[in-house]
Structure formats: C-alpha cells, structure tokens
Amino acid sequence: KELRRLKQARGQAEPRQAARREEADDLNGKDCVDWSSLTEWDDVKATDHGATRVKGKMLLSSKHEELPESEREYKGRFVLQGCWQWDVSGKNVAKTVLGCDMVSAPIQVQELKILAAAGTRAGKARTVCATADEKNGYINELLHGDAVWLDLSKGGHDLVPDHLRERVASMRQPVVRVVKAMHGLRRSVFDYEAGRDTRFVDRNLTLVEGSRCIFSYTGSTGERCFLGVFIDDQIALGHEDAVREMYALLGRDVTRPDGSTSPRFPFKAPPLFGLKQHVLGLDLEIRLCGDRAEVSFSQADYSHHWTGKFEEEFGLKLSPQVTPGVAPAATSETKGRFASVARSYVMAAMFSA
C-alpha cells in the first residue's frame, strides 16, 4: 500500500514539476533576470540605496479538471509579488513607489465603440476587423528605473538554474536583479506599455489625440485603419489594405533612424482577419451595406456562462420569460438559497446588459 501511495504521489507531482520547469526555462531563456548579478542582499544595500527587493511565486493552473490529476495539463506562471516591495531600510514601499501616471490604460467598451465607428468610416465597403495576441506580453520589454532584486530565499528558488542551486543554498539572503518587466510588479505594466507604444511609433502608427490605447495607421495607398490595445491583446478595424499592411509591419523588425533595431511583435498565432471576431469577451460583427459598413457587439457567451453557472449550482432553469416590472416570487424551495451569491449574479447580469 505504501509503495502504491508513493507511486501515485509521484505521478501527481511529475506534471506539476514539469510545468514549473517549463516556465522557469522559458523565463531564463528570455533573460528575465541577470544571473551574473547573483549576490547577497546585504551587499546590495551597502552600494545601492535606491534598490528594492521583491518575492516571487510560481502559480499553477490546470485544464480538464474532470480528469485524474496525473492526466491533467498544467501551466506554470511565475509572478513577482509586487504588493510587497522592500527598500534597503526594510520598509514596504509598494504603495508609494509609483507615480499617478504609472497605471495601465487598456481599451474600454466605450473606446472600442469609438474605434469601431472610426474604423468603419475609414474602411467603408472594404472594412475588415483583425485581432492578435502578443506572445510573452510584459517580458518583451525591459524594466526601467531603480534596480529591483528578486529574493531567492522567498519563493524565487523555482527560477534558479541547476548549476547555481548549490551556491544559492549556501547563501544567507541571495538576490538576483530583475531585467524584464515581469508579471506581478506594479510598474511592469507601465514599462511594458511604454515600450510597446514605442514599437508602434517606430512603424508609423500615431497615437490618437486624447487616448492612451488607440492608434491610427495610414497605408502606402492612403487608406487608414485604427488599432486598439488591451495590454497585449490587439483589435484593428479599417480598410482591409491598411489593416493587412499594418500587421505585416508589426510582424517584422524595423530599423530606427539611429541604426538600432525595433523588435517585431511576436504573436501567439497569425492575426485573424474577418467580418466576425470574438475579442475581450465580446462578439463583434461587421455588416457591409453598399458603400458603408455597420458594426454590432454582443456578450452572448458571457451571459450564457453566468446563467449556466447559476443553473449548474442550484439546479434551477432560468426562464427567459420575465414580466417587466414584476419580480419573480420566492418559493419555499428557493427562498434564501441565493443570498450568498446574489450580488455576484446581479452584478454579472447588469454588466452584460
């Protein structure tokens, strides 16, 4: 029985460990930290009074929860725990280390509607929509500002390469400098978006005045399109020639006037072009009407998700037949059963509406 238990435990641990190793190898392969900087935190404090120290944590998620644990597909994601960022005096400065401008400004639903209106006006009967998702996201850009050091004694050991494990184990408080804008650090999103936007400008995209997430592009034939970004998700609408030309530019390196290289956008998959798209939880459909185009949005998937979740949890079928102004009457079977989750479902219904 003991041998069987050990084999079962090993079978469950191996997929998890493999996911951890894959994530660590991926981050180390992209030089997210500088292992040549490995040192003691006390040595950093003595020489760099602006440095800060953060912890890291490896998170695991799995697909196919219905399968036995040994058969599930696991995905690792190493994140910096940016809510705790200590300076050399030991003070947590996470809430004061950022300025008010160092916040993300992803595209919102209202801006998406403006993007659709501008894109269809530019594209007219040749309007097309394209979506793309940048691979690796934040870690495509460098982390700027004062040095940030990953504390390897506080959860960062998952990243340590095999040839350095013995050395790290012998140190009192080993740290290594963070080089890329890794997930979890509060300023990473700012550094990523600043670098990403610079790459857009390098390819002749122009930030639309009054926006921080919508860009315009004019193609070689004078046709235009507009690009909206939500962190590393992209959606473009406009004249088909301009959209395709823009994505051809985004997909290759370009040389800046000073001779340096502006790296391409590595996409998880080739951009999708069409009149129907599913992006950011929304279904978008373009209808060509003569010499113009119309766009409609819906959130059917989101609504079906919440109603399905409700029905699965409580075993009750939600009826679409609701009399306006008349609340459904509670019965002895339903009264009080939904109190613990009522707020979540009401907010979900309001958002989808």
Tab-separated table of C-alpha atoms in Angstrom:
chain	number	residue	atom	x	y	z
A	1	LYS	CA	0.000	0.000	0.000
A	2	GLU	CA	2.829	2.380	0.867
A	3	LEU	CA	4.576	1.706	-2.465
A	4	ARG	CA	1.316	2.307	-4.338
A	5	ARG	CA	0.794	5.552	-2.440
A	6	LEU	CA	4.316	6.746	-3.283
A	7	LYS	CA	3.862	5.904	-6.972
A	8	GLN	CA	0.546	7.767	-7.018
A	9	ALA	CA	2.106	10.803	-5.328
A	10	ARG	CA	4.988	10.758	-7.831
A	11	GLY	CA	2.533	10.541	-10.731
A	12	GLN	CA	0.693	13.611	-9.435
A	13	ALA	CA	3.886	15.576	-8.766
A	14	GLU	CA	5.599	14.987	-12.114
A	15	PRO	CA	3.149	17.026	-14.300
A	16	ARG	CA	3.279	19.890	-11.782
A	17	GLN	CA	7.066	19.829	-11.629
A	18	ALA	CA	7.296	19.678	-15.409
A	19	ALA	CA	5.088	22.803	-15.656
A	20	ARG	CA	7.324	24.602	-13.153
A	21	ARG	CA	10.460	23.665	-15.081
A	22	GLU	CA	8.953	24.725	-18.404
A	23	GLU	CA	8.020	28.170	-17.068
A	24	ALA	CA	11.413	28.637	-15.403
A	25	ASP	CA	13.290	27.576	-18.546
A	26	ASP	CA	11.166	29.952	-20.645
A	27	LEU	CA	11.863	32.949	-18.387
A	28	ASN	CA	15.567	32.166	-18.090
A	29	GLY	CA	15.782	31.704	-21.853
A	30	LYS	CA	14.443	35.255	-22.260
A	31	ASP	CA	16.939	36.669	-19.722
A	32	CYS	CA	14.245	37.958	-17.378
A	33	VAL	CA	16.790	38.089	-14.541
A	34	ASP	CA	20.547	38.620	-14.688
A	35	TRP	CA	22.133	35.578	-13.055
A	36	SER	CA	25.589	37.162	-13.269
A	37	SER	CA	24.344	39.662	-10.647
A	38	LEU	CA	23.651	36.949	-8.038
A	39	THR	CA	24.736	38.324	-4.658
A	40	GLU	CA	23.697	38.859	-1.033
A	41	TRP	CA	21.027	41.443	-0.237
A	42	ASP	CA	23.325	42.978	2.393
A	43	ASP	CA	25.873	43.731	-0.336
A	44	VAL	CA	23.184	45.429	-2.469
A	45	LYS	CA	22.039	47.561	0.473
A	46	ALA	CA	25.587	48.753	1.058
A	47	THR	CA	26.078	50.013	-2.512
A	48	ASP	CA	22.630	50.918	-3.941
A	49	HIS	CA	20.327	52.884	-1.632
A	50	GLY	CA	17.599	53.083	-4.281
A	51	ALA	CA	17.260	49.318	-4.712
A	52	THR	CA	14.168	47.367	-3.718
A	53	ARG	CA	13.592	43.662	-3.063
A	54	VAL	CA	10.580	41.543	-4.019
A	55	LYS	CA	9.444	37.981	-3.519
A	56	GLY	CA	8.354	35.656	-6.301
A	57	LYS	CA	5.870	32.817	-6.531
A	58	MET	CA	5.191	30.056	-9.026
A	59	LEU	CA	1.477	29.681	-9.754
A	60	LEU	CA	-0.015	26.582	-11.329
A	61	SER	CA	-3.257	26.242	-13.251
A	62	SER	CA	-4.683	23.128	-14.848
A	63	LYS	CA	-7.059	22.223	-17.638
A	64	HIS	CA	-9.529	19.331	-17.750
A	65	GLU	CA	-10.376	19.212	-14.041
A	66	GLU	CA	-12.600	16.205	-14.708
A	67	LEU	CA	-9.544	14.021	-15.422
A	68	PRO	CA	-7.348	12.333	-12.800
A	69	GLU	CA	-4.679	14.705	-11.559
A	70	SER	CA	-1.871	12.783	-13.261
A	71	GLU	CA	-3.597	13.269	-16.655
A	72	ARG	CA	-4.290	16.996	-16.421
A	73	GLU	CA	-2.420	19.614	-18.411
A	74	TYR	CA	-0.665	22.063	-16.096
A	75	LYS	CA	0.585	25.558	-16.867
A	76	GLY	CA	3.090	27.411	-14.685
A	77	ARG	CA	3.236	31.188	-14.318
A	78	PHE	CA	5.982	32.789	-12.226
A	79	VAL	CA	4.974	36.181	-10.827
A	80	LEU	CA	6.621	38.799	-8.676
A	81	GLN	CA	4.653	39.608	-5.534
A	82	GLY	CA	4.628	43.324	-6.153
A	83	CYS	CA	2.325	44.133	-3.238
A	84	TRP	CA	5.409	43.611	-1.039
A	85	GLN	CA	8.405	45.594	-2.247
A	86	TRP	CA	11.018	46.429	0.396
A	87	ASP	CA	13.603	49.188	0.227
A	88	VAL	CA	17.060	48.984	1.830
A	89	SER	CA	15.660	50.086	5.206
A	90	GLY	CA	13.146	47.236	5.256
A	91	LYS	CA	10.100	49.437	4.567
A	92	ASN	CA	7.372	48.203	2.203
A	93	VAL	CA	7.240	50.883	-0.494
A	94	ALA	CA	4.873	49.108	-2.906
A	95	LYS	CA	2.148	51.726	-2.434
A	96	THR	CA	4.440	54.724	-2.850
A	97	VAL	CA	6.938	53.534	-5.461
A	98	LEU	CA	4.706	54.562	-8.369
A	99	GLY	CA	3.593	57.912	-9.665
A	100	CYS	CA	-0.027	58.544	-10.594
A	101	ASP	CA	0.804	58.195	-14.300
A	102	MET	CA	2.231	54.704	-13.910
A	103	VAL	CA	-1.037	52.882	-14.390
A	104	SER	CA	-2.418	50.814	-17.221
A	105	ALA	CA	-4.831	52.354	-19.704
A	106	PRO	CA	-6.322	49.439	-21.664
A	107	ILE	CA	-9.140	49.938	-24.127
A	108	GLN	CA	-12.620	50.001	-22.565
A	109	VAL	CA	-16.006	49.221	-24.112
A	110	GLN	CA	-16.773	52.882	-24.857
A	111	GLU	CA	-13.425	53.350	-26.598
A	112	LEU	CA	-13.995	50.120	-28.502
A	113	LYS	CA	-17.198	51.619	-29.900
A	114	ILE	CA	-15.300	54.746	-30.946
A	115	LEU	CA	-12.685	52.528	-32.586
A	116	ALA	CA	-15.427	50.683	-34.476
A	117	ALA	CA	-17.016	53.932	-35.647
A	118	ALA	CA	-13.706	55.359	-36.871
A	119	GLY	CA	-12.670	52.071	-38.473
A	120	THR	CA	-15.886	51.592	-40.436
A	121	ARG	CA	-15.806	55.204	-41.582
A	122	ALA	CA	-12.253	54.706	-42.873
A	123	GLY	CA	-12.897	51.293	-44.428
A	124	LYS	CA	-16.402	51.791	-45.839
A	125	ALA	CA	-17.235	48.853	-48.139
A	126	ARG	CA	-13.724	47.389	-47.628
A	127	THR	CA	-13.898	47.360	-43.836
A	128	VAL	CA	-12.321	44.404	-42.085
A	129	CYS	CA	-11.519	43.532	-38.474
A	130	ALA	CA	-8.332	41.823	-37.285
A	131	THR	CA	-7.353	40.503	-33.851
A	132	ALA	CA	-3.999	39.380	-32.485
A	133	ASP	CA	-2.423	38.434	-29.154
A	134	GLU	CA	1.220	39.274	-28.484
A	135	LYS	CA	3.230	36.325	-27.179
A	136	ASN	CA	5.037	36.715	-23.815
A	137	GLY	CA	3.471	40.116	-23.139
A	138	TYR	CA	5.285	42.067	-20.433
A	139	ILE	CA	8.625	40.291	-20.692
A	140	ASN	CA	9.141	41.590	-24.229
A	141	GLU	CA	10.178	44.873	-22.588
A	142	LEU	CA	12.915	45.899	-20.154
A	143	LEU	CA	12.251	47.038	-16.596
A	144	HIS	CA	13.428	50.609	-16.102
A	145	GLY	CA	14.081	52.799	-13.077
A	146	ASP	CA	15.793	51.835	-9.821
A	147	ALA	CA	17.062	48.278	-9.556
A	148	VAL	CA	14.609	45.595	-8.423
A	149	TRP	CA	16.060	42.425	-6.900
A	150	LEU	CA	14.309	39.064	-6.684
A	151	ASP	CA	14.686	37.441	-3.255
A	152	LEU	CA	15.590	33.817	-3.962
A	153	SER	CA	15.032	32.842	-0.332
A	154	LYS	CA	11.364	33.918	-0.539
A	155	GLY	CA	9.862	31.751	-3.271
A	156	GLY	CA	12.202	32.640	-6.106
A	157	HIS	CA	14.025	29.301	-5.900
A	158	ASP	CA	11.829	27.921	-8.732
A	159	LEU	CA	13.794	30.058	-11.200
A	160	VAL	CA	17.280	29.022	-10.053
A	161	PRO	CA	19.177	27.088	-12.775
A	162	ASP	CA	20.577	23.706	-11.762
A	163	HIS	CA	24.212	24.855	-11.906
A	164	LEU	CA	23.534	27.634	-9.367
A	165	ARG	CA	21.372	25.753	-6.853
A	166	GLU	CA	24.245	24.697	-4.599
A	167	ARG	CA	25.637	28.229	-4.478
A	168	VAL	CA	22.219	29.756	-3.773
A	169	ALA	CA	21.583	27.221	-0.981
A	170	SER	CA	24.818	28.275	0.734
A	171	MET	CA	23.902	31.987	0.787
A	172	ARG	CA	22.084	33.747	3.618
A	173	GLN	CA	19.773	36.009	1.600
A	174	PRO	CA	20.523	35.559	-2.118
A	175	VAL	CA	19.077	38.054	-4.609
A	176	VAL	CA	19.300	38.477	-8.369
A	177	ARG	CA	18.496	41.586	-10.415
A	178	VAL	CA	15.247	41.657	-12.406
A	179	VAL	CA	15.853	42.731	-16.014
A	180	LYS	CA	12.490	42.347	-17.793
A	181	ALA	CA	9.055	43.753	-16.906
A	182	MET	CA	7.914	40.548	-15.223
A	183	HIS	CA	4.304	39.859	-14.227
A	184	GLY	CA	3.231	40.991	-10.775
A	185	LEU	CA	5.461	44.015	-10.299
A	186	ARG	CA	3.367	47.148	-10.097
A	187	ARG	CA	5.444	49.174	-12.537
A	188	SER	CA	5.835	46.356	-15.086
A	189	VAL	CA	2.635	47.250	-16.917
A	190	PHE	CA	3.817	50.843	-17.320
A	191	ASP	CA	7.229	49.824	-18.654
A	192	TYR	CA	5.646	47.253	-20.981
A	193	GLU	CA	3.093	49.672	-22.407
A	194	ALA	CA	5.723	52.411	-22.853
A	195	GLY	CA	7.982	50.039	-24.783
A	196	ARG	CA	5.090	48.583	-26.758
A	197	ASP	CA	3.882	52.036	-27.776
A	198	THR	CA	7.409	52.977	-28.877
A	199	ARG	CA	7.415	49.943	-31.177
A	200	PHE	CA	4.094	51.140	-32.634
A	201	VAL	CA	5.517	54.603	-33.315
A	202	ASP	CA	8.594	53.017	-34.919
A	203	ARG	CA	6.180	51.551	-37.505
A	204	ASN	CA	4.467	54.875	-38.274
A	205	LEU	CA	1.414	54.330	-36.070
A	206	THR	CA	0.124	57.506	-34.422
A	207	LEU	CA	-1.492	57.694	-31.001
A	208	VAL	CA	-4.973	59.206	-31.366
A	209	GLU	CA	-5.198	62.508	-29.514
A	210	GLY	CA	-6.964	62.159	-26.161
A	211	SER	CA	-6.405	58.399	-25.986
A	212	ARG	CA	-3.745	56.159	-24.475
A	213	CYS	CA	-4.820	52.954	-26.200
A	214	ILE	CA	-5.990	53.759	-29.765
A	215	PHE	CA	-3.579	54.232	-32.673
A	216	SER	CA	-4.151	55.155	-36.311
A	217	TYR	CA	-2.228	53.917	-39.323
A	218	THR	CA	-2.190	55.252	-42.879
A	219	GLY	CA	-1.121	52.745	-45.513
A	220	SER	CA	1.040	53.312	-48.559
A	221	THR	CA	-2.065	53.864	-50.721
A	222	GLY	CA	-3.555	56.429	-48.326
A	223	GLU	CA	-6.130	54.064	-46.787
A	224	ARG	CA	-6.499	54.144	-42.998
A	225	CYS	CA	-7.195	51.809	-40.095
A	226	PHE	CA	-7.312	52.068	-36.303
A	227	LEU	CA	-5.755	49.809	-33.688
A	228	GLY	CA	-6.945	49.362	-30.106
A	229	VAL	CA	-4.851	47.610	-27.458
A	230	PHE	CA	-5.766	45.893	-24.196
A	231	ILE	CA	-2.332	45.160	-22.663
A	232	ASP	CA	-1.108	42.539	-25.181
A	233	ASP	CA	-4.436	41.963	-26.991
A	234	GLN	CA	-4.976	43.909	-30.214
A	235	ILE	CA	-8.018	44.689	-32.355
A	236	ALA	CA	-7.846	46.622	-35.616
A	237	LEU	CA	-10.639	47.993	-37.817
A	238	GLY	CA	-10.410	49.884	-41.062
A	239	HIS	CA	-9.706	49.484	-44.737
A	240	GLU	CA	-8.549	45.933	-45.480
A	241	ASP	CA	-5.419	47.077	-47.356
A	242	ALA	CA	-4.301	49.259	-44.446
A	243	VAL	CA	-5.019	46.582	-41.803
A	244	ARG	CA	-3.029	43.907	-43.657
A	245	GLU	CA	-0.147	46.292	-44.396
A	246	MET	CA	-0.018	47.362	-40.734
A	247	TYR	CA	0.162	43.786	-39.448
A	248	ALA	CA	2.871	42.977	-41.968
A	249	LEU	CA	4.884	45.807	-40.398
A	250	LEU	CA	4.134	44.709	-36.827
A	251	GLY	CA	5.342	41.223	-37.655
A	252	ARG	CA	8.889	42.177	-38.644
A	253	ASP	CA	11.876	44.054	-37.212
A	254	VAL	CA	12.411	47.621	-38.379
A	255	THR	CA	15.493	49.838	-38.222
A	256	ARG	CA	15.212	53.132	-36.376
A	257	PRO	CA	16.872	56.334	-37.715
A	258	ASP	CA	19.719	55.901	-35.202
A	259	GLY	CA	20.505	52.443	-36.594
A	260	SER	CA	19.079	50.468	-33.656
A	261	THR	CA	16.511	47.718	-34.186
A	262	SER	CA	12.882	47.938	-33.115
A	263	PRO	CA	11.926	44.290	-32.473
A	264	ARG	CA	8.860	42.786	-34.075
A	265	PHE	CA	5.665	41.843	-32.276
A	266	PRO	CA	5.794	38.075	-31.686
A	267	PHE	CA	2.203	36.840	-31.932
A	268	LYS	CA	0.904	33.626	-30.384
A	269	ALA	CA	-0.803	32.891	-33.708
A	270	PRO	CA	-1.098	34.731	-37.028
A	271	PRO	CA	-3.560	37.672	-36.850
A	272	LEU	CA	-7.158	36.735	-37.666
A	273	PHE	CA	-8.913	38.760	-40.378
A	274	GLY	CA	-12.648	38.750	-40.986
A	275	LEU	CA	-16.058	40.337	-40.549
A	276	LYS	CA	-16.784	38.425	-37.325
A	277	GLN	CA	-14.465	38.358	-34.324
A	278	HIS	CA	-14.540	37.358	-30.653
A	279	VAL	CA	-12.330	39.672	-28.632
A	280	LEU	CA	-12.167	40.629	-24.938
A	281	GLY	CA	-15.311	38.612	-24.242
A	282	LEU	CA	-17.289	40.455	-26.934
A	283	ASP	CA	-18.678	39.181	-30.223
A	284	LEU	CA	-18.137	41.748	-32.977
A	285	GLU	CA	-19.841	41.556	-36.367
A	286	ILE	CA	-19.371	43.832	-39.378
A	287	ARG	CA	-22.184	44.121	-41.923
A	288	LEU	CA	-21.339	45.627	-45.311
A	289	CYS	CA	-24.194	47.779	-46.577
A	290	GLY	CA	-23.401	49.090	-50.041
A	291	ASP	CA	-20.652	51.675	-49.737
A	292	ARG	CA	-20.642	51.677	-45.919
A	293	ALA	CA	-20.274	49.275	-43.007
A	294	GLU	CA	-22.037	48.759	-39.678
A	295	VAL	CA	-20.718	47.111	-36.511
A	296	SER	CA	-22.642	45.362	-33.749
A	297	PHE	CA	-21.466	43.969	-30.408
A	298	SER	CA	-22.934	41.303	-28.148
A	299	GLN	CA	-21.950	39.413	-24.990
A	300	ALA	CA	-23.881	36.212	-25.535
A	301	ASP	CA	-21.042	33.984	-24.285
A	302	TYR	CA	-20.726	35.986	-21.081
A	303	SER	CA	-24.465	35.814	-20.393
A	304	HIS	CA	-24.609	32.094	-21.167
A	305	HIS	CA	-21.664	31.490	-18.837
A	306	TRP	CA	-23.378	33.096	-15.859
A	307	THR	CA	-26.804	31.617	-16.466
A	308	GLY	CA	-25.212	28.199	-16.975
A	309	LYS	CA	-23.220	28.604	-13.765
A	310	PHE	CA	-26.392	29.556	-11.898
A	311	GLU	CA	-28.314	26.588	-13.260
A	312	GLU	CA	-25.460	24.178	-12.514
A	313	GLU	CA	-25.050	25.402	-8.939
A	314	PHE	CA	-28.713	25.483	-7.967
A	315	GLY	CA	-30.299	23.005	-10.364
A	316	LEU	CA	-32.866	25.587	-11.479
A	317	LYS	CA	-33.573	26.576	-15.069
A	318	LEU	CA	-33.583	30.316	-15.624
A	319	SER	CA	-36.597	31.261	-17.678
A	320	PRO	CA	-36.203	33.960	-20.334
A	321	GLN	CA	-39.879	34.803	-19.862
A	322	VAL	CA	-39.820	37.676	-17.338
A	323	THR	CA	-42.655	40.146	-16.938
A	324	PRO	CA	-41.242	43.712	-16.923
A	325	GLY	CA	-41.571	45.328	-13.509
A	326	VAL	CA	-42.615	42.112	-11.779
A	327	ALA	CA	-40.033	40.335	-9.624
A	328	PRO	CA	-40.129	36.517	-9.615
A	329	ALA	CA	-41.849	35.244	-6.483
A	330	ALA	CA	-39.783	33.252	-3.992
A	331	THR	CA	-40.999	29.787	-3.080
A	332	SER	CA	-40.235	27.521	-0.159
A	333	GLU	CA	-37.664	25.826	-2.400
A	334	THR	CA	-35.839	28.971	-3.487
A	335	LYS	CA	-36.227	31.402	-0.572
A	336	GLY	CA	-32.841	32.255	0.934
A	337	ARG	CA	-30.886	29.832	-1.262
A	338	PHE	CA	-29.253	32.533	-3.375
A	339	ALA	CA	-28.331	35.034	-0.649
A	340	SER	CA	-24.627	34.155	-0.609
A	341	VAL	CA	-24.146	34.671	-4.356
A	342	ALA	CA	-26.902	37.140	-5.204
A	343	ARG	CA	-24.547	40.124	-5.508
A	344	SER	CA	-22.218	38.317	-7.955
A	345	TYR	CA	-25.056	37.236	-10.234
A	346	VAL	CA	-26.802	40.609	-10.138
A	347	MET	CA	-23.573	42.448	-10.997
A	348	ALA	CA	-22.857	39.971	-13.813
A	349	ALA	CA	-26.340	40.476	-15.249
A	350	MET	CA	-26.023	44.278	-15.055
A	351	PHE	CA	-22.593	44.217	-16.743
A	352	SER	CA	-23.773	42.024	-19.597
A	353	ALA	CA	-26.824	44.241	-20.100
